[in-house]
Short mmCIF file of C-alpha atoms and ligand atoms in Angstrom, two decimals:
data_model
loop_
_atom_site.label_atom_id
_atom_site.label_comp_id
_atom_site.label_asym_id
_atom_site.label_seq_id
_atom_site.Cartn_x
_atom_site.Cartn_y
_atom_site.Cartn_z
CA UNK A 196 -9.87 -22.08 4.82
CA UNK A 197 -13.72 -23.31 4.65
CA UNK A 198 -15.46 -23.57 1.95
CA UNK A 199 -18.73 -23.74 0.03
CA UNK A 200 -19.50 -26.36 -2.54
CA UNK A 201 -22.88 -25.93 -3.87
CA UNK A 202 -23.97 -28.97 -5.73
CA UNK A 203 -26.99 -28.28 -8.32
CA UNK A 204 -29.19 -31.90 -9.45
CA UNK A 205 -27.88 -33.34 -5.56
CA UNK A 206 -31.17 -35.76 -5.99
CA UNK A 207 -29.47 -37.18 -8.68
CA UNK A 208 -28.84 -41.18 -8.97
CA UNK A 209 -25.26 -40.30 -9.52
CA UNK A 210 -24.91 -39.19 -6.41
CA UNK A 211 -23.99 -42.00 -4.36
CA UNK A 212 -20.86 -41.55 -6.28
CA UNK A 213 -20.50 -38.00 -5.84
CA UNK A 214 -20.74 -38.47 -1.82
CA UNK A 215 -18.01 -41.38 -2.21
CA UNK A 216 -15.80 -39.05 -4.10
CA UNK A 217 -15.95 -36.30 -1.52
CA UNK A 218 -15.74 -39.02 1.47
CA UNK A 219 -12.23 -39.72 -0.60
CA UNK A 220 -11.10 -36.70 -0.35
CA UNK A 221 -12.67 -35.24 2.98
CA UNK A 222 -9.44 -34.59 4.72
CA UNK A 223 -8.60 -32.12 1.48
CA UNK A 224 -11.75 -30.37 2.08
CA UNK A 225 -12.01 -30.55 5.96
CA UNK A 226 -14.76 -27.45 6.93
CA UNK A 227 -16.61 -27.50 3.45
CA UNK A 228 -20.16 -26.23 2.86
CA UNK A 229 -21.94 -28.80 0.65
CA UNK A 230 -25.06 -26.19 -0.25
CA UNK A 231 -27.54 -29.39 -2.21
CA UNK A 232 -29.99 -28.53 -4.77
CA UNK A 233 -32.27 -30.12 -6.57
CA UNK A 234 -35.92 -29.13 -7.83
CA UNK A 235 -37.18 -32.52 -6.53
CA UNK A 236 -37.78 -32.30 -3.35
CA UNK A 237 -38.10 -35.65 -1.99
CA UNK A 238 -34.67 -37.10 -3.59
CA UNK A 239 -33.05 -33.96 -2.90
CA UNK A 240 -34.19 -34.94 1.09
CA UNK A 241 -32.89 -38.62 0.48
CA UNK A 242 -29.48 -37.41 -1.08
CA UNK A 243 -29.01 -35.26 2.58
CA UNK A 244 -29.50 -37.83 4.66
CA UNK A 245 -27.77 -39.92 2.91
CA UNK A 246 -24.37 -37.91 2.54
CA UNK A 247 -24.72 -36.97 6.37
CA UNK A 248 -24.78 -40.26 7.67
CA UNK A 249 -22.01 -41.48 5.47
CA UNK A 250 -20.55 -38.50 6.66
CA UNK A 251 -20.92 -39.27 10.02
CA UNK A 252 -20.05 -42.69 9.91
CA UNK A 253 -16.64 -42.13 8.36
CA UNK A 254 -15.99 -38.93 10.38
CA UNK A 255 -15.67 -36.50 7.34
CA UNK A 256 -16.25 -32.49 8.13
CA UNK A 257 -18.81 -31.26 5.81
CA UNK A 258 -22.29 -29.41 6.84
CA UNK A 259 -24.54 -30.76 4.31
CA UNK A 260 -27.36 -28.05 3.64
CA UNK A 261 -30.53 -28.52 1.30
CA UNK A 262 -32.29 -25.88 -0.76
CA UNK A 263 -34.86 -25.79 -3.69
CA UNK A 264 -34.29 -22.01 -5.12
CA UNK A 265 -31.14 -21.49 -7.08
CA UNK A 266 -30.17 -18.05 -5.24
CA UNK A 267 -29.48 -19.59 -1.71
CA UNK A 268 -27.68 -22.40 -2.85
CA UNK A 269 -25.17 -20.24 -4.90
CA UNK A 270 -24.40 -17.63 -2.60
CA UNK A 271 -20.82 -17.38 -1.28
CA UNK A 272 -19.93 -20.87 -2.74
CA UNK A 273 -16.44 -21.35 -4.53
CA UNK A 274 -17.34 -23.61 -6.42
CA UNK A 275 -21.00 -24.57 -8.33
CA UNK A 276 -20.94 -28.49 -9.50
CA UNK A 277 -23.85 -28.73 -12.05
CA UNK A 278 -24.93 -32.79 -12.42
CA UNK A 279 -28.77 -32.02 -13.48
CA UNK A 280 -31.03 -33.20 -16.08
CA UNK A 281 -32.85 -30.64 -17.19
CA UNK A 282 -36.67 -32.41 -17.60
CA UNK A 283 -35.06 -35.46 -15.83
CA UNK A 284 -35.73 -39.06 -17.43
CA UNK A 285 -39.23 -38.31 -19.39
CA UNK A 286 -37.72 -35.36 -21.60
CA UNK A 287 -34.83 -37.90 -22.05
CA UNK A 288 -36.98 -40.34 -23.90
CA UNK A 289 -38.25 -37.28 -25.89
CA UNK A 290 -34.35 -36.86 -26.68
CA UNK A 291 -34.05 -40.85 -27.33
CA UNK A 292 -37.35 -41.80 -29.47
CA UNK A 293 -37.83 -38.75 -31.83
CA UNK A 294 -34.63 -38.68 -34.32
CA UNK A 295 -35.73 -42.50 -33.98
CA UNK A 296 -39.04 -41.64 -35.93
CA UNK A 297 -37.57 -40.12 -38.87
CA UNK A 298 -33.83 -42.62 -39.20
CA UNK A 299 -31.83 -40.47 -36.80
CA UNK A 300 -29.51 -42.00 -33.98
CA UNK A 301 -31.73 -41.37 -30.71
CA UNK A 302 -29.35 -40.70 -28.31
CA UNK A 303 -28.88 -38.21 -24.97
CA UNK A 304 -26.21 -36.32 -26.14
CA UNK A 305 -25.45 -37.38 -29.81
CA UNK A 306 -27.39 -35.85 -32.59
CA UNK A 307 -30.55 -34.29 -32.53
CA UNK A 308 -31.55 -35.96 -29.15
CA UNK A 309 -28.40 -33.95 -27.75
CA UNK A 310 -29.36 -30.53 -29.58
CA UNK A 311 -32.90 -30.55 -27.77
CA UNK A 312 -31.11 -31.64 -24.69
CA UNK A 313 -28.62 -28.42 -25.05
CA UNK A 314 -31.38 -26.58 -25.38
CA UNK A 315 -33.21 -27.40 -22.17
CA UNK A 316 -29.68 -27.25 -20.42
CA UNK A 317 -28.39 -23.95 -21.57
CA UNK A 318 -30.79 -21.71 -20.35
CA UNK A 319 -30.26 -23.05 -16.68
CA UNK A 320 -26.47 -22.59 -16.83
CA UNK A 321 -26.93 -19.59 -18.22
CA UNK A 322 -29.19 -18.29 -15.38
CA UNK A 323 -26.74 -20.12 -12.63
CA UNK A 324 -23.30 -18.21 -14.64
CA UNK A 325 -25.49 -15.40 -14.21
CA UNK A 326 -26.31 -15.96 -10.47
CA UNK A 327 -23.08 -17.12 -9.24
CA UNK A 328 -20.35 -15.67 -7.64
CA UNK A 329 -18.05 -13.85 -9.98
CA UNK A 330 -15.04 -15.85 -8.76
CA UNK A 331 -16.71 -19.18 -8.31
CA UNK A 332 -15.70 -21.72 -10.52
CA UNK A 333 -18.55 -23.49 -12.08
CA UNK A 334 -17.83 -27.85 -12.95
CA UNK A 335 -20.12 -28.73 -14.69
CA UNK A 336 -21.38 -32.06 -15.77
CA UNK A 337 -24.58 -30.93 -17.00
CA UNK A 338 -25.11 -32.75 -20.58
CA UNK A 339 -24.39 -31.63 -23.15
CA UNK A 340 -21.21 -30.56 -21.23
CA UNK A 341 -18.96 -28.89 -24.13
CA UNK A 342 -22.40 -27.35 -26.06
CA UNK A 343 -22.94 -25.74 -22.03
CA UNK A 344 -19.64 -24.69 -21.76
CA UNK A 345 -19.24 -22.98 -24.75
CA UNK A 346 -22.65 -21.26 -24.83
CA UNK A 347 -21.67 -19.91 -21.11
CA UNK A 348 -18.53 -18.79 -22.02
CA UNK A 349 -19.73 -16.63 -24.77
CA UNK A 350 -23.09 -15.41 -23.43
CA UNK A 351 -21.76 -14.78 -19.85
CA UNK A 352 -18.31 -13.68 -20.66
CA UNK A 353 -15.96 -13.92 -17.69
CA UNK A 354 -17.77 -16.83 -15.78
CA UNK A 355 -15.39 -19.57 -14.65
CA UNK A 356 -16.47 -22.80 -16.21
CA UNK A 357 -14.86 -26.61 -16.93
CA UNK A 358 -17.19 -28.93 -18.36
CA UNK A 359 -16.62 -32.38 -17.43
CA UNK A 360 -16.91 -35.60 -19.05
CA UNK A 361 -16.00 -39.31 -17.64
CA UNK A 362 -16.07 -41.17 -20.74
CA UNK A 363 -12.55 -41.11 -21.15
CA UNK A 364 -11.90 -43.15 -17.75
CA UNK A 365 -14.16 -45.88 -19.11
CA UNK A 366 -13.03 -46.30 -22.17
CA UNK A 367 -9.22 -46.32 -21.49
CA UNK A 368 -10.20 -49.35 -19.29
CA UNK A 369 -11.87 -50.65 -21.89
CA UNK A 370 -8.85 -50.06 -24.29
CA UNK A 371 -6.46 -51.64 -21.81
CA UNK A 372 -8.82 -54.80 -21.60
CA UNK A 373 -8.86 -55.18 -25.54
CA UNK A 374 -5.07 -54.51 -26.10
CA UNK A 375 -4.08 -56.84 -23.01
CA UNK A 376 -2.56 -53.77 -21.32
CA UNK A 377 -3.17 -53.26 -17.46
CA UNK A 378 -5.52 -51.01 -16.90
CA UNK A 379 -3.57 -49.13 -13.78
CA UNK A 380 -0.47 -46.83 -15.52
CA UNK A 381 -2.45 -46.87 -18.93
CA UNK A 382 -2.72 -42.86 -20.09
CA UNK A 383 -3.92 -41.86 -23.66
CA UNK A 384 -3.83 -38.35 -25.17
CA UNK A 385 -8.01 -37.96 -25.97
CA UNK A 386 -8.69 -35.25 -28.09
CA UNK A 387 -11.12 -33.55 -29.56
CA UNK A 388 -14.88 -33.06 -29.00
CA UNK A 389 -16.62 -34.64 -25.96
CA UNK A 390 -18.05 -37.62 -27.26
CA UNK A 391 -15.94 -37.26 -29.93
CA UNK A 392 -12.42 -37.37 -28.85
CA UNK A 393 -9.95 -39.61 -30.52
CA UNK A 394 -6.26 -41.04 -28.95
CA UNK A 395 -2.97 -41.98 -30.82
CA UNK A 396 -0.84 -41.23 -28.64
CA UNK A 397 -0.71 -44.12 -25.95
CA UNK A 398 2.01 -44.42 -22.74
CA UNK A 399 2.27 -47.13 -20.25
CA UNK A 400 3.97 -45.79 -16.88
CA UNK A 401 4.79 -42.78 -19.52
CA UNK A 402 6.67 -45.17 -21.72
CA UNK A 403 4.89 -44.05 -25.48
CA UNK A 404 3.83 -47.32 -26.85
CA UNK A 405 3.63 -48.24 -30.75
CA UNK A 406 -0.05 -48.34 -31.09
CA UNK A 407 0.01 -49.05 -34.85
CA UNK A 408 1.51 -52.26 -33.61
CA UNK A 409 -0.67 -53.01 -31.12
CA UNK A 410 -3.41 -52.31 -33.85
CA UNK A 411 -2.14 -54.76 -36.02
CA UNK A 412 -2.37 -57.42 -33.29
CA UNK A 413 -5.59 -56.48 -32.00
CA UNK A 414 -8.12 -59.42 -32.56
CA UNK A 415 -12.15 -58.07 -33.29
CA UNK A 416 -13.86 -59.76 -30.34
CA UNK A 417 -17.74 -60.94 -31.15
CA UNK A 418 -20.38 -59.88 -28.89
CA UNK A 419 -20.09 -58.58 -25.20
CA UNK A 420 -22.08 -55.09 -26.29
CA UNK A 421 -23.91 -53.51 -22.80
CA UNK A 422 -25.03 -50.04 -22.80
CA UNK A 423 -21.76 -48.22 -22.70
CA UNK A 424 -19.19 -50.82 -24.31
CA UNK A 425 -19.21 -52.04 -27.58
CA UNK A 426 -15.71 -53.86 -27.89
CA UNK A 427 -16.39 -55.30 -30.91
CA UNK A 428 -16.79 -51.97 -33.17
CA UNK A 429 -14.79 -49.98 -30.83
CA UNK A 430 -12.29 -52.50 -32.37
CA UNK A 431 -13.11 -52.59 -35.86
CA UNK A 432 -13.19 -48.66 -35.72
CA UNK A 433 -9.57 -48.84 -34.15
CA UNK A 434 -8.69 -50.75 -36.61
CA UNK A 435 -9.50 -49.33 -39.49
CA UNK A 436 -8.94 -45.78 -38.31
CA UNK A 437 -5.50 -46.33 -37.31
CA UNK A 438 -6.51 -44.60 -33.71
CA UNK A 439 -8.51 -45.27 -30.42
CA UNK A 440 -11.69 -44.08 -30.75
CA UNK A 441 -14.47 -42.86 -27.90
CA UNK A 442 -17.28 -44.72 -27.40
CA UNK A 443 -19.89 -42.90 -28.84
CA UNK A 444 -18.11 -43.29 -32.38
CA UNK A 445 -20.05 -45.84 -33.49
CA UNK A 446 -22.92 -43.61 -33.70
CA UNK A 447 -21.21 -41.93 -36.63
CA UNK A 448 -19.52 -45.06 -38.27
CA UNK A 449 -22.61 -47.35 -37.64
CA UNK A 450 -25.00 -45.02 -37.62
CA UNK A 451 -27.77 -46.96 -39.76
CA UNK A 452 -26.55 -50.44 -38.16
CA UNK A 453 -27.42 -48.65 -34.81
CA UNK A 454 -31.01 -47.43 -35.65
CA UNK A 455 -31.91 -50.18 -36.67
CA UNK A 456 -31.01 -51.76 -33.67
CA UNK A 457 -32.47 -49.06 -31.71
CA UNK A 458 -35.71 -49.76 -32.92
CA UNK A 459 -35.68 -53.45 -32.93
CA UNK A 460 -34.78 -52.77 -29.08
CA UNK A 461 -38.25 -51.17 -28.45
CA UNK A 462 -37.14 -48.96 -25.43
CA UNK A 463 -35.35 -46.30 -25.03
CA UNK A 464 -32.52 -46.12 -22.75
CA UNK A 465 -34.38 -43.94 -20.66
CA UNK A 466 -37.31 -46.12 -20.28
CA UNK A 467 -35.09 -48.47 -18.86
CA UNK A 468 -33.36 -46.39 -16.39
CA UNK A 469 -36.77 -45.10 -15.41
CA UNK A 470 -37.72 -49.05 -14.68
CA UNK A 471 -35.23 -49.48 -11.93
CA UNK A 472 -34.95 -45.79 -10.16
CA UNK A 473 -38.19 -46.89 -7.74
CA UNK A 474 -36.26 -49.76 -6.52
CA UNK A 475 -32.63 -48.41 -6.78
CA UNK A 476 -34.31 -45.08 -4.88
CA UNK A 477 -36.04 -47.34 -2.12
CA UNK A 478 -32.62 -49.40 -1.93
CA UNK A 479 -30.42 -45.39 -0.93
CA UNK A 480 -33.21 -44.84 1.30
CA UNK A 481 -32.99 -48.61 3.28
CA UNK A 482 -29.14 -47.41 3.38
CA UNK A 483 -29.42 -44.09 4.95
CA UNK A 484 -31.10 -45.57 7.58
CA UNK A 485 -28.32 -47.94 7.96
CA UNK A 486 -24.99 -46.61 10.91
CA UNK A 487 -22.77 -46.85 7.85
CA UNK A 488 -24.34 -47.09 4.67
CA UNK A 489 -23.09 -48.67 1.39
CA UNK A 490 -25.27 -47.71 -1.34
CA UNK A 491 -25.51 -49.64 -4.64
CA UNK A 492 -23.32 -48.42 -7.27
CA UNK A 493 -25.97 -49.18 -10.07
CA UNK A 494 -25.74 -45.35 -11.41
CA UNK A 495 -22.67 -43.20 -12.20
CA UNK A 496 -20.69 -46.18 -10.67
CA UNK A 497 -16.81 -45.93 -11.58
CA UNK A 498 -15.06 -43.12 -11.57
CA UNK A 499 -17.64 -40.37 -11.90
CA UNK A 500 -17.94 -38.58 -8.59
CA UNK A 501 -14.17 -38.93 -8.08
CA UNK A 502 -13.76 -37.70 -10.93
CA UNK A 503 -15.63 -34.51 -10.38
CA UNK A 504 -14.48 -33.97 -6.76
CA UNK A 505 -10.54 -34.79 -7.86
CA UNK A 506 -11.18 -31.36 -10.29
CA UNK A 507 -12.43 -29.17 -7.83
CA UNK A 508 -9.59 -30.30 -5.13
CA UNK A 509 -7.02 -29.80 -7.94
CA UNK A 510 -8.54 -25.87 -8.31
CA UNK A 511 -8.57 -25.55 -4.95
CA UNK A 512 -5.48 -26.89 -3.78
CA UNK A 513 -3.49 -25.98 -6.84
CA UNK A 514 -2.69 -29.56 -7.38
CA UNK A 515 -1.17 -28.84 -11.00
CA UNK A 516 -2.70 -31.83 -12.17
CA UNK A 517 -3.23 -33.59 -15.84
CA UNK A 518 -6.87 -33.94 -16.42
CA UNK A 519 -8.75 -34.39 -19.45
CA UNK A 520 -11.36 -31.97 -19.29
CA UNK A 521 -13.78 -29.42 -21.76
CA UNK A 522 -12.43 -25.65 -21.92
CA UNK A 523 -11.60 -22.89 -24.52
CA UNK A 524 -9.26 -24.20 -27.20
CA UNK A 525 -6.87 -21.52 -27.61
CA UNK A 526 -4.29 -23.35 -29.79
CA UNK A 527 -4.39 -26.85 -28.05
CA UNK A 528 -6.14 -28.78 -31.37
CA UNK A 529 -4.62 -26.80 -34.52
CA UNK A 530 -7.50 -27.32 -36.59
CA UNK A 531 -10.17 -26.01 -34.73
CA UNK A 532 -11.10 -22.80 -34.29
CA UNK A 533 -9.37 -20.95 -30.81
CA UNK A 534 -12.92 -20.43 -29.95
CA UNK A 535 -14.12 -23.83 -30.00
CA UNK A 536 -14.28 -25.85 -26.84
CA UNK A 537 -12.37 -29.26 -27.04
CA UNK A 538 -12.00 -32.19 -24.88
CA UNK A 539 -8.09 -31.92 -23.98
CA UNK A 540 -5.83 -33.25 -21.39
CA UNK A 541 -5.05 -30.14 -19.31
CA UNK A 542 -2.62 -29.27 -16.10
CA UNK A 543 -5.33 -28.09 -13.43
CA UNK A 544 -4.15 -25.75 -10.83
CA UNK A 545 -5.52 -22.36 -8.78
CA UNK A 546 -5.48 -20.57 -11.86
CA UNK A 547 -7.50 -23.12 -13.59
CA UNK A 548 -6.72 -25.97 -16.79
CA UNK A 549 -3.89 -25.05 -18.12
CA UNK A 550 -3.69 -26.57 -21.65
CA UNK A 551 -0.56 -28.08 -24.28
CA UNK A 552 -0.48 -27.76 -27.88
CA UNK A 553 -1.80 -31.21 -28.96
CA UNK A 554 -1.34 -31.00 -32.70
CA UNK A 555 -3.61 -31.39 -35.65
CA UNK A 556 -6.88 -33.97 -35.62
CA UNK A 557 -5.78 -37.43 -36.91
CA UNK A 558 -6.54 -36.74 -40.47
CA UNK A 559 -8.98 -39.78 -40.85
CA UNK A 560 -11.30 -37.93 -38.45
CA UNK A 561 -10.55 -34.92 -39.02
CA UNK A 562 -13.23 -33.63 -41.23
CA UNK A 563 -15.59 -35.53 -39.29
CA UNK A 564 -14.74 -33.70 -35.93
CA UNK A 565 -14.94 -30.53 -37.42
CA UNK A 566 -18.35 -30.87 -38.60
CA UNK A 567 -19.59 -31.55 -35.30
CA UNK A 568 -18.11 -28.29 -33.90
CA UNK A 569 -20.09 -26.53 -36.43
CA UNK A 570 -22.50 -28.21 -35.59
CA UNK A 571 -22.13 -27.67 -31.61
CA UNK A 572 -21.48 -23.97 -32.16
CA UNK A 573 -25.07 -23.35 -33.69
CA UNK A 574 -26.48 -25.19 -31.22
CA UNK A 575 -25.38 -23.34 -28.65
CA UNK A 576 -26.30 -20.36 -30.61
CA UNK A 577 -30.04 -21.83 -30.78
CA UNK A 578 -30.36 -23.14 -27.55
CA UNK A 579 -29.06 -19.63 -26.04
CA UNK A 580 -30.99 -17.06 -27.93
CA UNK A 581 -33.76 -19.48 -29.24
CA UNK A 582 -33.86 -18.74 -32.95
CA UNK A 583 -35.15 -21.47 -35.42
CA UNK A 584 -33.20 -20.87 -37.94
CA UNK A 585 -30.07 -21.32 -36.33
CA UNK A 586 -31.69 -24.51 -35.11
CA UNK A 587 -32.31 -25.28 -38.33
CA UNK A 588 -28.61 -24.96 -39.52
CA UNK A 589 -27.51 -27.02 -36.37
CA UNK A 590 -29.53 -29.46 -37.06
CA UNK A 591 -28.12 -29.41 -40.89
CA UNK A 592 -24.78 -29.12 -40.06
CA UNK A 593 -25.06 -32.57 -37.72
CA UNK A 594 -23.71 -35.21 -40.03
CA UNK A 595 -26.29 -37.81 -38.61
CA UNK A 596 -28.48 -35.20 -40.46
CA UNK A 597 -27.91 -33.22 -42.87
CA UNK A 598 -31.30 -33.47 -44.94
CA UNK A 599 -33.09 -30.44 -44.81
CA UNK A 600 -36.65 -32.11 -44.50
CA UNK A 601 -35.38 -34.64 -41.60
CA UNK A 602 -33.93 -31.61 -39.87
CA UNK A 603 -37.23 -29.64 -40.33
CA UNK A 604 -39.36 -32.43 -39.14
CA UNK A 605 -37.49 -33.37 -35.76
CA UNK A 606 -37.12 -29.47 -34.99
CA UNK A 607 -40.76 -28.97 -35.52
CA UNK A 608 -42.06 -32.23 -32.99
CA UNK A 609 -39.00 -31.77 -30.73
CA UNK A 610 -39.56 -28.02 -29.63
CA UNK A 611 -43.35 -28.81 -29.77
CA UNK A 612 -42.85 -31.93 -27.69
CA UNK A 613 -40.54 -29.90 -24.80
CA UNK A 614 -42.25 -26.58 -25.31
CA UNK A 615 -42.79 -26.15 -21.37
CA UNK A 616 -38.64 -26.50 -20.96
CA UNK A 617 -38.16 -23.94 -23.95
CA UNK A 618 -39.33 -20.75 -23.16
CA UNK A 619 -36.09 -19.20 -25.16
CA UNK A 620 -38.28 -20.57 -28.20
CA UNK A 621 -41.70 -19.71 -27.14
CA UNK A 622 -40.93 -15.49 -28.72
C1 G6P B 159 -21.66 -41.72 -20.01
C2 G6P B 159 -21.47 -40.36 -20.62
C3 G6P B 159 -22.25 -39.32 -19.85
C4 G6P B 159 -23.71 -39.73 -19.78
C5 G6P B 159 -23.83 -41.11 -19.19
C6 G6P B 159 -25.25 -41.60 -19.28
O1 G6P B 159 -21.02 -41.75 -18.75
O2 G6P B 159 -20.13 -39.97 -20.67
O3 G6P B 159 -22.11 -38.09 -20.46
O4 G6P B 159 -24.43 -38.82 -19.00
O5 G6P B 159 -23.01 -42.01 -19.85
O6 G6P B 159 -25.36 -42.82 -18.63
P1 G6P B 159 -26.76 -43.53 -18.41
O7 G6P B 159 -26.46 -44.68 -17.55
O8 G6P B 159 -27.67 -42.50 -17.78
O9 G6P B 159 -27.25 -43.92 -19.78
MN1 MN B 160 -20.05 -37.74 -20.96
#
């Protein structure tokens, strides 16, 4: 049976990846629809001819179709992958360089940055929930993916949603590397939050292994920070935690350390990125050209279009398989809320994810975790209905936060400074 893929932010960087992932798995998918959409025109145009001639290089059996309006691209498809950013890189440095301002973590997802993102973001999965078809399963990787997920499973009740988040392939590499484990056959139970999950259980081939004694013999090794790995805390936090932690804990647990090295640093993240798109843009387009093209691997490199493509083949072929993936909690973490959504390792089949009981939060981050789901449910709140006080509590509630004046004062510039994305705040 054919189907129809639509694929909303297809003139995204990422999407070399993305095009990889489905070349992987093109024999499970033989006949599919990819419906591409992206507001940009002229990457959206690049993305096309890109996927169709690495299409037609390796053989694969897609139809590759563009569009710029929502409605087109969403009718009749099973399933809607959402991989957008909403204001793309220059409402990212927004996100980035105001918490900055006032001591705050700038990050995309983390803290404030991430509640202004969520509230560019929600409104647009809202409106695609609302457009889609009823039975069409919606993957999203649309940041921030669990605030998303939960504001479009309460505010479009029924919709079919997973949100999606590939940290935890990177960082149980990275885990592997620093407890001399191989990499290949290395599983760890993440729970939690996304961004904010935590692992103690550890197998190897599905052998449990005694991580409070591989703790013990795990050295702190200086240096080797890049963007996304920061071995050395990562270590020190495992350490003295008792637990593997996700990468973006050391925005909690170093959070002054980090702003201060934020600013010292002088760009933001997105600044950078924005540097090298020209180049790494003109580089997919010299490939296209190309009878089989091989294009850098620069962004969302890894795992993250496989990653994406693995979960819709495992819906659609009923693959029963263990991902780790964003949904409803319904009993899976015992201390949070049955509402809440939680990062989980899940069984992913037709009927969709398929969760375990997991237990209780490890204690030492217990608290911690629970704060930011109160603070992720009223920002979901906010960024759906667009109220200011419940922006206002989110904001509060964050524990990079908490100081009423800081939380009035980033509010105040950061719906100002993305007022054209906001309309939901505009009344
Ligand atoms: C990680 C996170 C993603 C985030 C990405 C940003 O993969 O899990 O949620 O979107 O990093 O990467 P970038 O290269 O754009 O900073
Ligand atoms: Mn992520």
């Amino acid at each position: 049976m054919s189907i129809k893929i639509a694929i909303v932010g297809a003139g995204s960087g990422y999407m070399p990846g993305v095009i990889r992932g489905l070349l992987h798995r093109a024999a499970d998918l033989a006949g599919a629809e990819l419906a591409f959409h992206d507001v940009h025109r002229e990457h959206l145009a690049l993305m096309a001819r890109l996927a169709t001639a690495m299409f037609a290089a390796r053989g694969a059996d897609f139809t590759v179709t563009s569009h710029t309006e929502l409605k087109p691209t969403l009718d009749g498809a099973s399933y809607v992958f959402t991989t957008f950013r909403p204001g793309g890189m220059a409402a990212r440095h927004l996100d980035e360089s105001i918490p900055l301002k006032y001591g705050v973590v700038g990050q995309e997802t983390a803290g404030p940055g991430g509640f202004l993102m969520a509230c560019r973001s929600v409104p647009v999965l809202l409106r695609i929930a609302e457009l889609a078809d009823p039975d069409a399963w919606i993957v999203n990787y649309t940041n921030p993916t669990n605030i998303v997920t939960d504001a479009v499973l309460r505010y479009r009740p029924g919709t079919r949603i997973i949100g999606l988040c590939d940290q935890h392939v990177g960082d149980t590499e990275m885990w592997a590397e620093l407890l001399g484990l191989p990499a290949a056959g290395l599983e760890a139970d993440w729970i939690g939050l996304n961004h904010a999950t935590w692992a103690e259980r550890v197998r190897l081939h599905g052998e449990p292994l005694d991580l409070p004694a591989l703790l013990a013999d795990l050295e702190i090794p200086g240096g080797g920070a890049t963007p996304w790995r920061d071995p050395s805390r990562m270590a020190e936090l495992a350490r003295a935690l008792g637990l593997l932690p996700n990468s973006y804990a050391k925005y909690y647990f170093f959070h002054d350390e980090v702003v201060r090295e934020l600013r010292a640093k002088g760009t933001t993240r997105a600044q950078d990125i924005s540097a090298m798109l020209p180049g790494y843009y003109a580089s997919l387009a010299a490939e296209a050209a190309k009878p089989d093209p091989d294009p850098s691997r620069e962004r969302g490199g890894g795992e993250h279009g496989e990653f994406a493509v693995d979960v819709i083949c495992a819906l659609h072929r009923d693959e029963d398989r263990r991902m780790i993936v964003n949904i409803r909690n319904d009993g899976a973490i015992s201390s949070l809320d049955d509402d809440a959504v939680v990062e989980v390792p899940a069984r992913i089949g037709r009927k969709g994810p398929l969760r375990s009981a997991m237990g209780p939060l490890p204690l030492p981050v217990r608290g911690l975790t629970q704060a930011i789901w109160t603070y992720e449910r009223l920002a979901a709140d906010a960024a759906a209905t667009g109220d200011r006080r419940t922006a206002l509590q989110a904001l509060m509630a964050h524990p990079f936060v908490r100081d009423k004046h800081t939380a009035e004062r980033i509010l105040h510039e950061g719906l100002a400074a993305h007022r054209d994305h906001l309309p939901q705040f505009a009344r």
